[in-house]
Amino acid sequence: MEFPFIERNDKEVYKALVGEDIRERDGLELIPSENYVSQAVKEALASSLTNKYAEGYPGKRYYGGQEFTDAVETLAIERAKKLFGASYANVQPLSGANANIAMYFALLEPGDTVLAMNLSHGGHLTHGHPVTYLTKIFNFVHYGMKDVETGEIDYDEMRRVAKEKKPKIILAGFSAYPRELNYAKFVEIAREVGATAVMDIAHIAGLIAGGAVKNPFDYGFDILTTTTHKTLRGPRGGMILIREDSTLAEKIDKAVFPGLQGGPHMNNIAAKAVAFGEALQPSFKKYALQVIENAQAMAEVFSTNGARMITGGTSNHLILLDVFTSFGISGGEAESLLDSVGITLNKNVIADDTRKPMDPSGIRFGTPALTTRGFTSIDAKRVAEIMISVLTKQDSTVLAGVTDEVRTLAMQYPIPKSFV
Ligand code: DSN
């Protein structure tokens, strides 16, 4: 990207921006929560809407001059509703964490209970990790996998805990779980105990929008929270969706603003509208399917090579690899080694990890960004083979050869500027 004014006026920031462009161009991005946005999304982010305050909602703002903010926010809302089959959307949350926090405050009183996925089995910080302030306000209890090798969730235990603890929310969703959930079971248990069924779809929103995995709304989930980047390939941000219009909508609007946030970032909301428009195109369906096909192609290579993947493989965009058992190195060491050859991913705790979170046993990686570049399942397999050679051999000659191959592969697939 060109930054003519920053180049002239601020050499230090210019250097960092160009550096990041080059890093993204030359490396292979495997962090499963990252992606490349279109130039159209970048244009919206850089638009004059960044100047505008717009507290409130379309048609009900606290400042004047809202003709164009109302237009873009309404477009984002209507496109989001269409993408996910929702009757309501709030597109103002600044992030997925904010979306979850607003959802909690809309539905709960202090002291109320949430039943969510065990963090070490794939749940997210905002699903009740003790380091978050949320746990000072609400009571989080957890369910997890019955069998780490297949990923099967222990639904009997979930029902038992739900009956005992009477949660107001049963929360599905994850940031490090490679399988589909039994949505009907979640809703069944939620109905039995009078809880609201909520799913945090942040990781798989694009796969749902593209029809490559099931939509929790089709199974009766009441609310979905999400980020708008990751597989959905929009700008960084959050969103809350409701299946059927109800009093929930008003509660969520109030929780987002004024409950939790001030002025919405209108340039970001315009970028959400653009990205949702892109995700409504038929090409996005192909993209979503290819993301999964590529992840499964990588999993096949790891499986053939006897590596241990949590849940035994993947049904979505991500893989959680136990590098400590498989290659005798820690997640942190694996992350650094792969980083040194231009492959970016992240160390990750695995279920029942015996190591510390800052240097756990696993790495987490996925295919949303590579697939945006046009990688096929053949390329994805090659990336997995390259990773195995780095993780097993680790000597400097191998690493030098691999670094060249990574760069050549990246050059073969320039980051696209447009998807439509
Ligand atoms: N940080 C995101 C991820 O990488 O999964 C979740 O918030």
Short mmCIF file of C-alpha atoms and ligand atoms in Angstrom, two decimals:
data_model
loop_
_atom_site.label_atom_id
_atom_site.label_comp_id
_atom_site.label_asym_id
_atom_site.label_seq_id
_atom_site.Cartn_x
_atom_site.Cartn_y
_atom_site.Cartn_z
CA MET A 1 0.00 0.00 0.00
CA GLU A 2 1.16 3.56 -0.65
CA PHE A 3 1.40 5.98 2.27
CA PRO A 4 2.55 9.18 0.54
CA PHE A 5 1.60 11.59 3.34
CA ILE A 6 2.92 9.43 6.16
CA GLU A 7 6.12 8.92 4.18
CA ARG A 8 6.57 12.67 3.92
CA ASN A 9 5.43 13.62 7.45
CA ASP A 10 6.33 10.76 9.76
CA LYS A 11 9.26 8.58 8.78
CA GLU A 12 9.09 6.41 11.93
CA VAL A 13 5.48 5.35 11.47
CA TYR A 14 6.08 4.99 7.73
CA LYS A 15 8.88 2.51 8.39
CA ALA A 16 6.63 0.35 10.59
CA LEU A 17 3.74 0.41 8.11
CA VAL A 18 5.91 -0.57 5.17
CA GLY A 19 7.62 -3.20 7.30
CA GLU A 20 4.28 -4.82 8.11
CA ASP A 21 3.24 -4.76 4.43
CA ILE A 22 6.45 -6.57 3.52
CA ARG A 23 6.14 -9.05 6.40
CA GLU A 24 2.61 -9.95 5.30
CA ARG A 25 3.65 -10.15 1.64
CA ASP A 26 6.69 -12.38 2.14
CA GLY A 27 5.52 -14.73 4.89
CA LEU A 28 2.87 -17.39 5.32
CA GLU A 29 0.18 -16.28 7.76
CA LEU A 30 -1.22 -19.22 9.66
CA ILE A 31 -2.71 -17.58 12.74
CA PRO A 32 -6.26 -18.91 12.40
CA SER A 33 -7.86 -15.70 13.65
CA GLU A 34 -6.13 -13.51 11.04
CA ASN A 35 -6.92 -12.78 7.41
CA TYR A 36 -6.30 -10.21 4.65
CA VAL A 37 -9.00 -7.61 4.02
CA SER A 38 -9.74 -6.21 0.58
CA GLN A 39 -8.56 -2.82 -0.59
CA ALA A 40 -12.23 -1.74 -0.43
CA VAL A 41 -12.31 -2.51 3.30
CA LYS A 42 -9.06 -0.55 3.75
CA GLU A 43 -10.52 2.41 1.85
CA ALA A 44 -13.54 2.46 4.17
CA LEU A 45 -11.24 2.33 7.21
CA ALA A 46 -9.29 5.30 5.89
CA SER A 47 -12.43 7.32 5.01
CA SER A 48 -13.66 10.61 6.50
CA LEU A 49 -16.08 8.69 8.68
CA THR A 50 -13.20 8.32 11.13
CA ASN A 51 -13.84 11.99 11.97
CA LYS A 52 -17.46 11.54 12.97
CA TYR A 53 -19.12 11.12 16.35
CA ALA A 54 -22.39 9.19 16.17
CA GLU A 55 -23.47 8.10 19.66
CA GLY A 56 -26.81 6.37 19.39
CA TYR A 57 -28.24 4.33 16.57
CA PRO A 58 -29.51 5.14 13.03
CA GLY A 59 -32.27 7.72 13.28
CA LYS A 60 -31.64 8.25 17.05
CA ARG A 61 -28.27 9.98 17.51
CA TYR A 62 -26.99 12.49 20.04
CA TYR A 63 -25.13 14.63 17.47
CA GLY A 64 -26.09 16.26 14.18
CA GLY A 65 -24.72 15.53 10.72
CA GLN A 66 -25.70 11.86 10.62
CA GLU A 67 -26.94 11.45 7.04
CA PHE A 68 -24.04 9.24 5.97
CA THR A 69 -23.34 7.50 9.28
CA ASP A 70 -26.97 6.35 9.32
CA ALA A 71 -26.62 5.14 5.73
CA VAL A 72 -23.53 2.98 6.37
CA GLU A 73 -24.70 1.61 9.71
CA THR A 74 -28.07 0.62 8.22
CA LEU A 75 -26.29 -1.09 5.32
CA ALA A 76 -24.03 -2.98 7.72
CA ILE A 77 -27.02 -4.07 9.84
CA GLU A 78 -29.13 -5.21 6.90
CA ARG A 79 -26.25 -7.11 5.27
CA ALA A 80 -25.32 -8.78 8.58
CA LYS A 81 -28.93 -9.89 9.09
CA LYS A 82 -29.01 -11.37 5.60
CA LEU A 83 -25.67 -13.15 5.99
CA PHE A 84 -26.62 -14.94 9.21
CA GLY A 85 -30.42 -15.18 8.98
CA ALA A 86 -30.83 -12.85 11.96
CA SER A 87 -33.74 -10.54 12.75
CA TYR A 88 -31.49 -8.02 14.55
CA ALA A 89 -27.86 -6.98 14.44
CA ASN A 90 -25.80 -4.56 16.52
CA VAL A 91 -22.67 -3.72 14.54
CA GLN A 92 -21.15 -1.25 17.01
CA PRO A 93 -19.06 -3.48 19.35
CA LEU A 94 -15.43 -2.48 18.97
CA SER A 95 -14.23 -6.06 19.33
CA GLY A 96 -15.40 -9.60 19.98
CA ALA A 97 -14.58 -9.17 23.67
CA ASN A 98 -16.80 -6.07 23.83
CA ALA A 99 -19.58 -7.95 22.06
CA ASN A 100 -19.43 -10.70 24.68
CA ILE A 101 -19.27 -8.27 27.59
CA ALA A 102 -22.26 -6.31 26.26
CA MET A 103 -24.18 -9.56 25.78
CA TYR A 104 -23.48 -10.55 29.42
CA PHE A 105 -24.60 -7.18 30.73
CA ALA A 106 -27.76 -7.31 28.62
CA LEU A 107 -28.78 -10.74 29.96
CA LEU A 108 -27.36 -11.01 33.46
CA GLU A 109 -27.42 -9.42 36.89
CA PRO A 110 -24.23 -9.46 38.98
CA GLY A 111 -23.79 -12.90 40.54
CA ASP A 112 -25.63 -14.74 37.76
CA THR A 113 -24.12 -17.87 36.28
CA VAL A 114 -22.81 -18.63 32.78
CA LEU A 115 -22.02 -22.15 31.61
CA ALA A 116 -19.24 -21.94 29.00
CA MET A 117 -16.51 -24.01 27.44
CA ASN A 118 -13.49 -24.89 29.56
CA LEU A 119 -10.70 -22.49 28.59
CA SER A 120 -8.06 -25.18 28.26
CA HIS A 121 -10.41 -27.16 26.01
CA GLY A 122 -10.71 -24.28 23.55
CA GLY A 123 -12.87 -21.62 25.23
CA HIS A 124 -11.99 -17.92 25.14
CA LEU A 125 -10.74 -15.50 27.82
CA THR A 126 -14.14 -13.76 27.85
CA HIS A 127 -15.84 -17.09 28.55
CA GLY A 128 -14.78 -16.89 32.18
CA HIS A 129 -11.01 -16.85 32.53
CA PRO A 130 -10.09 -15.76 36.06
CA VAL A 131 -7.77 -13.02 34.72
CA THR A 132 -10.78 -11.08 33.37
CA TYR A 133 -12.83 -8.68 35.49
CA LEU A 134 -15.92 -10.50 34.24
CA THR A 135 -15.26 -13.22 36.80
CA LYS A 136 -15.51 -10.65 39.61
CA ILE A 137 -19.06 -9.87 38.47
CA PHE A 138 -20.50 -13.12 37.11
CA ASN A 139 -20.13 -16.73 38.11
CA PHE A 140 -18.66 -18.91 35.34
CA VAL A 141 -18.89 -22.69 35.33
CA HIS A 142 -17.54 -24.86 32.55
CA TYR A 143 -18.06 -27.88 30.36
CA GLY A 144 -15.40 -29.54 28.23
CA MET A 145 -14.45 -32.46 26.06
CA LYS A 146 -15.20 -36.01 27.12
CA ASP A 147 -12.60 -37.33 24.73
CA VAL A 148 -9.68 -35.12 23.73
CA GLU A 149 -8.71 -37.48 20.92
CA THR A 150 -12.07 -37.06 19.10
CA GLY A 151 -13.21 -33.72 20.48
CA GLU A 152 -16.52 -35.07 21.69
CA ILE A 153 -18.07 -32.68 24.22
CA ASP A 154 -19.34 -34.19 27.47
CA TYR A 155 -23.01 -33.28 27.04
CA ASP A 156 -24.10 -35.41 30.02
CA GLU A 157 -21.78 -33.43 32.27
CA MET A 158 -23.02 -30.20 30.68
CA ARG A 159 -26.61 -31.15 31.51
CA ARG A 160 -25.65 -32.17 35.06
CA VAL A 161 -23.85 -28.86 35.72
CA ALA A 162 -26.66 -26.89 34.07
CA LYS A 163 -29.26 -28.53 36.34
CA GLU A 164 -27.15 -27.97 39.42
CA LYS A 165 -25.92 -24.41 38.77
CA LYS A 166 -28.94 -23.02 36.88
CA PRO A 167 -27.01 -20.77 34.46
CA LYS A 168 -28.82 -17.86 32.81
CA ILE A 169 -26.65 -18.34 29.70
CA ILE A 170 -25.32 -21.48 28.08
CA LEU A 171 -22.48 -20.30 25.90
CA ALA A 172 -21.11 -22.29 22.99
CA GLY A 173 -18.06 -21.19 21.05
CA PHE A 174 -14.31 -21.32 21.16
CA SER A 175 -11.05 -19.91 19.97
CA ALA A 176 -9.12 -23.18 19.83
CA TYR A 177 -11.46 -26.08 19.07
CA PRO A 178 -11.32 -27.75 15.65
CA ARG A 179 -14.68 -29.52 15.54
CA GLU A 180 -18.35 -28.70 15.04
CA LEU A 181 -20.58 -28.68 18.12
CA ASN A 182 -23.88 -30.49 18.55
CA TYR A 183 -26.00 -27.35 18.47
CA ALA A 184 -29.29 -29.18 19.01
CA LYS A 185 -27.92 -30.57 22.27
CA PHE A 186 -26.88 -27.12 23.51
CA VAL A 187 -30.32 -25.70 22.80
CA GLU A 188 -32.07 -28.71 24.35
CA ILE A 189 -30.12 -28.32 27.61
CA ALA A 190 -30.58 -24.53 27.61
CA ARG A 191 -34.36 -24.95 27.22
CA GLU A 192 -34.44 -27.57 30.01
CA VAL A 193 -32.93 -25.12 32.51
CA GLY A 194 -34.47 -21.90 31.14
CA ALA A 195 -31.13 -20.47 29.94
CA THR A 196 -30.52 -18.33 26.87
CA ALA A 197 -28.53 -20.24 24.24
CA VAL A 198 -25.70 -18.03 23.00
CA MET A 199 -22.85 -18.89 20.68
CA ASP A 200 -19.65 -16.93 20.21
CA ILE A 201 -19.05 -17.66 16.53
CA ALA A 202 -16.00 -15.37 16.23
CA HIS A 203 -13.72 -18.01 14.76
CA ILE A 204 -16.16 -19.59 12.32
CA ALA A 205 -18.38 -16.63 11.36
CA GLY A 206 -17.07 -16.66 7.79
CA LEU A 207 -17.57 -20.41 7.51
CA ILE A 208 -21.19 -19.99 8.66
CA ALA A 209 -21.79 -17.01 6.38
CA GLY A 210 -20.34 -18.99 3.47
CA GLY A 211 -22.53 -21.99 4.26
CA ALA A 212 -19.53 -24.28 4.82
CA VAL A 213 -20.59 -25.19 8.38
CA LYS A 214 -23.94 -25.25 10.18
CA ASN A 215 -25.61 -22.05 11.36
CA PRO A 216 -26.43 -22.24 15.11
CA PHE A 217 -29.58 -20.15 14.47
CA ASP A 218 -30.97 -23.08 12.47
CA TYR A 219 -30.86 -25.13 15.68
CA GLY A 220 -32.58 -22.55 17.84
CA PHE A 221 -29.70 -20.55 19.32
CA ASP A 222 -31.04 -17.22 20.58
CA ILE A 223 -27.98 -14.96 20.20
CA LEU A 224 -24.70 -15.04 18.29
CA THR A 225 -21.72 -12.86 19.16
CA THR A 226 -18.77 -12.52 16.82
CA THR A 227 -15.79 -10.65 15.56
CA THR A 228 -15.94 -9.34 12.01
CA HIS A 229 -12.34 -10.11 11.05
CA LYS A 230 -11.04 -13.71 11.21
CA THR A 231 -12.82 -16.02 8.72
CA LEU A 232 -15.40 -13.31 7.92
CA ARG A 233 -12.57 -11.26 6.40
CA GLY A 234 -13.75 -7.83 7.50
CA PRO A 235 -12.18 -5.07 9.59
CA ARG A 236 -11.33 -5.74 13.23
CA GLY A 237 -14.49 -5.41 15.29
CA GLY A 238 -17.43 -7.15 16.89
CA MET A 239 -21.14 -7.72 16.33
CA ILE A 240 -24.15 -9.19 18.13
CA LEU A 241 -26.99 -10.96 16.30
CA ILE A 242 -30.40 -12.13 17.50
CA ARG A 243 -32.41 -14.88 15.80
CA GLU A 244 -35.91 -13.61 16.58
CA ASP A 245 -36.82 -10.06 17.41
CA SER A 246 -37.71 -9.71 21.05
CA THR A 247 -37.07 -7.57 24.08
CA LEU A 248 -33.47 -8.81 23.83
CA ALA A 249 -32.76 -6.35 21.02
CA GLU A 250 -33.45 -3.30 23.16
CA LYS A 251 -31.40 -4.73 26.04
CA ILE A 252 -28.43 -5.38 23.78
CA ASP A 253 -28.58 -1.96 22.12
CA LYS A 254 -28.56 -0.33 25.57
CA ALA A 255 -25.75 -2.56 26.82
CA VAL A 256 -23.50 -1.66 23.87
CA PHE A 257 -24.32 2.06 24.03
CA PRO A 258 -24.44 3.76 26.47
CA GLY A 259 -23.77 0.79 28.76
CA LEU A 260 -20.31 -0.11 27.58
CA GLN A 261 -19.09 2.11 24.73
CA GLY A 262 -19.20 5.72 23.63
CA GLY A 263 -19.10 6.86 20.03
CA PRO A 264 -19.13 4.01 17.51
CA HIS A 265 -16.17 3.90 15.11
CA MET A 266 -18.08 4.81 11.97
CA ASN A 267 -15.20 4.22 9.54
CA ASN A 268 -15.01 0.72 10.94
CA ILE A 269 -18.76 0.24 10.59
CA ALA A 270 -18.52 1.34 6.95
CA ALA A 271 -15.75 -1.25 6.49
CA LYS A 272 -18.00 -3.88 8.08
CA ALA A 273 -20.72 -2.99 5.55
CA VAL A 274 -18.22 -3.41 2.70
CA ALA A 275 -16.94 -6.75 4.03
CA PHE A 276 -20.47 -8.07 4.57
CA GLY A 277 -21.26 -7.08 0.98
CA GLU A 278 -18.24 -9.12 -0.13
CA ALA A 279 -19.31 -12.09 1.99
CA LEU A 280 -22.73 -12.03 0.33
CA GLN A 281 -21.12 -12.72 -3.06
CA PRO A 282 -21.19 -16.30 -4.41
CA SER A 283 -17.37 -16.34 -4.44
CA PHE A 284 -17.36 -16.22 -0.64
CA LYS A 285 -19.10 -19.62 -0.47
CA LYS A 286 -16.26 -21.09 -2.50
CA TYR A 287 -13.74 -19.41 -0.22
CA ALA A 288 -15.35 -20.78 2.96
CA LEU A 289 -15.36 -24.35 1.62
CA GLN A 290 -11.76 -24.05 0.47
CA VAL A 291 -10.64 -22.85 3.93
CA ILE A 292 -11.87 -26.15 5.41
CA GLU A 293 -10.54 -28.24 2.53
CA ASN A 294 -7.10 -26.68 3.03
CA ALA A 295 -7.13 -27.23 6.80
CA GLN A 296 -8.11 -30.85 6.30
CA ALA A 297 -5.34 -31.29 3.72
CA MET A 298 -2.82 -30.03 6.29
CA ALA A 299 -4.29 -32.29 8.98
CA GLU A 300 -3.91 -35.28 6.68
CA VAL A 301 -0.17 -34.62 6.36
CA PHE A 302 0.28 -34.31 10.13
CA SER A 303 -1.74 -37.46 10.66
CA THR A 304 0.28 -39.42 8.08
CA ASN A 305 3.42 -38.33 9.89
CA GLY A 306 2.11 -39.58 13.23
CA ALA A 307 1.73 -36.15 14.82
CA ARG A 308 -0.84 -35.71 17.60
CA MET A 309 -3.60 -33.25 16.85
CA ILE A 310 -6.10 -32.41 19.58
CA THR A 311 -9.43 -34.00 18.48
CA GLY A 312 -7.51 -36.02 15.88
CA GLY A 313 -7.87 -33.51 13.03
CA THR A 314 -10.19 -30.70 12.02
CA SER A 315 -13.69 -29.99 10.75
CA ASN A 316 -13.15 -26.25 10.47
CA HIS A 317 -10.33 -23.80 9.70
CA LEU A 318 -7.93 -24.61 12.55
CA ILE A 319 -5.61 -27.28 13.86
CA LEU A 320 -4.27 -27.66 17.38
CA LEU A 321 -1.04 -29.64 17.28
CA ASP A 322 0.60 -31.16 20.33
CA VAL A 323 4.20 -30.35 19.37
CA PHE A 324 5.57 -31.42 22.74
CA THR A 325 4.38 -35.02 22.33
CA SER A 326 4.90 -35.09 18.55
CA PHE A 327 8.26 -33.35 18.16
CA GLY A 328 9.68 -33.04 21.68
CA ILE A 329 9.70 -29.23 21.63
CA SER A 330 7.47 -26.73 23.40
CA GLY A 331 4.81 -24.58 21.72
CA GLY A 332 6.97 -21.50 22.28
CA GLU A 333 10.00 -23.10 20.66
CA ALA A 334 7.88 -24.27 17.72
CA GLU A 335 6.39 -20.79 17.28
CA SER A 336 9.87 -19.19 17.24
CA LEU A 337 11.36 -21.76 14.88
CA LEU A 338 8.53 -21.40 12.39
CA ASP A 339 8.61 -17.62 12.73
CA SER A 340 12.29 -17.69 11.81
CA VAL A 341 11.43 -19.21 8.41
CA GLY A 342 8.49 -16.86 7.74
CA ILE A 343 5.60 -19.02 8.98
CA THR A 344 3.50 -17.19 11.55
CA LEU A 345 1.28 -19.03 14.02
CA ASN A 346 0.80 -19.10 17.77
CA LYS A 347 1.72 -21.28 20.70
CA ASN A 348 -1.38 -22.58 22.45
CA VAL A 349 -2.42 -24.47 25.54
CA ILE A 350 -3.81 -27.92 24.80
CA ALA A 351 -6.37 -29.83 26.86
CA ASP A 352 -4.89 -31.10 30.13
CA ASP A 353 -1.62 -29.35 29.31
CA THR A 354 1.24 -30.22 31.65
CA ARG A 355 3.17 -27.08 30.63
CA LYS A 356 2.63 -23.41 31.51
CA PRO A 357 0.42 -21.09 29.34
CA MET A 358 3.44 -18.91 28.40
CA ASP A 359 5.21 -21.96 26.96
CA PRO A 360 2.56 -24.63 26.47
CA SER A 361 2.61 -27.95 24.61
CA GLY A 362 0.71 -26.89 21.52
CA ILE A 363 0.63 -24.66 18.49
CA ARG A 364 -2.56 -23.41 16.84
CA PHE A 365 -2.74 -22.61 13.15
CA GLY A 366 -5.24 -22.40 10.33
CA THR A 367 -5.97 -21.61 6.72
CA PRO A 368 -8.18 -18.47 6.40
CA ALA A 369 -5.36 -16.18 5.29
CA LEU A 370 -3.57 -18.64 3.00
CA THR A 371 -6.89 -19.45 1.33
CA THR A 372 -7.53 -15.76 0.71
CA ARG A 373 -4.20 -15.73 -1.16
CA GLY A 374 -5.47 -18.58 -3.35
CA PHE A 375 -3.66 -21.54 -1.80
CA THR A 376 -5.07 -24.89 -2.92
CA SER A 377 -5.12 -28.10 -0.91
CA ILE A 378 -1.91 -29.16 -2.70
CA ASP A 379 -0.19 -25.99 -1.50
CA ALA A 380 -1.63 -26.47 2.00
CA LYS A 381 -0.13 -29.97 2.11
CA ARG A 382 3.23 -28.56 1.10
CA VAL A 383 3.03 -26.00 3.90
CA ALA A 384 2.35 -28.83 6.37
CA GLU A 385 5.35 -30.76 5.03
CA ILE A 386 7.53 -27.68 5.38
CA MET A 387 6.34 -27.24 8.97
CA ILE A 388 7.20 -30.85 9.77
CA SER A 389 10.68 -30.49 8.32
CA VAL A 390 11.27 -27.40 10.47
CA LEU A 391 9.87 -29.03 13.60
CA THR A 392 11.88 -32.23 13.17
CA LYS A 393 15.23 -31.26 11.67
CA GLN A 394 15.80 -27.77 13.04
CA ASP A 395 19.35 -27.32 11.70
CA SER A 396 20.47 -24.12 10.05
CA THR A 397 20.89 -25.53 6.52
CA VAL A 398 17.35 -26.90 6.56
CA LEU A 399 16.05 -23.60 7.93
CA ALA A 400 17.80 -21.56 5.22
CA GLY A 401 16.36 -23.75 2.45
CA VAL A 402 12.91 -23.61 4.00
CA THR A 403 13.02 -19.82 4.35
CA ASP A 404 13.63 -19.55 0.58
CA GLU A 405 10.81 -21.96 -0.21
CA VAL A 406 8.38 -20.11 2.08
CA ARG A 407 9.19 -16.84 0.32
CA THR A 408 8.82 -18.43 -3.12
CA LEU A 409 5.44 -19.90 -2.15
CA ALA A 410 4.29 -16.55 -0.81
CA MET A 411 5.41 -14.76 -3.99
CA GLN A 412 3.46 -17.25 -6.08
CA TYR A 413 0.24 -16.03 -4.41
CA PRO A 414 0.21 -12.23 -4.01
CA ILE A 415 -2.26 -10.91 -1.45
CA PRO A 416 -5.35 -10.02 -3.52
CA LYS A 417 -6.76 -6.50 -3.44
CA SER A 418 -10.29 -7.47 -4.42
CA PHE A 419 -12.54 -10.50 -4.07
CA VAL A 420 -15.50 -9.47 -6.23
N1 DSN B 1 -7.35 -13.40 19.87
C1 DSN B 1 -8.34 -14.20 19.20
C2 DSN B 1 -7.77 -15.46 18.66
O1 DSN B 1 -6.65 -15.43 18.22
O2 DSN B 1 -8.44 -16.48 18.67
C3 DSN B 1 -9.51 -14.48 20.06
O3 DSN B 1 -9.85 -13.34 20.73
#
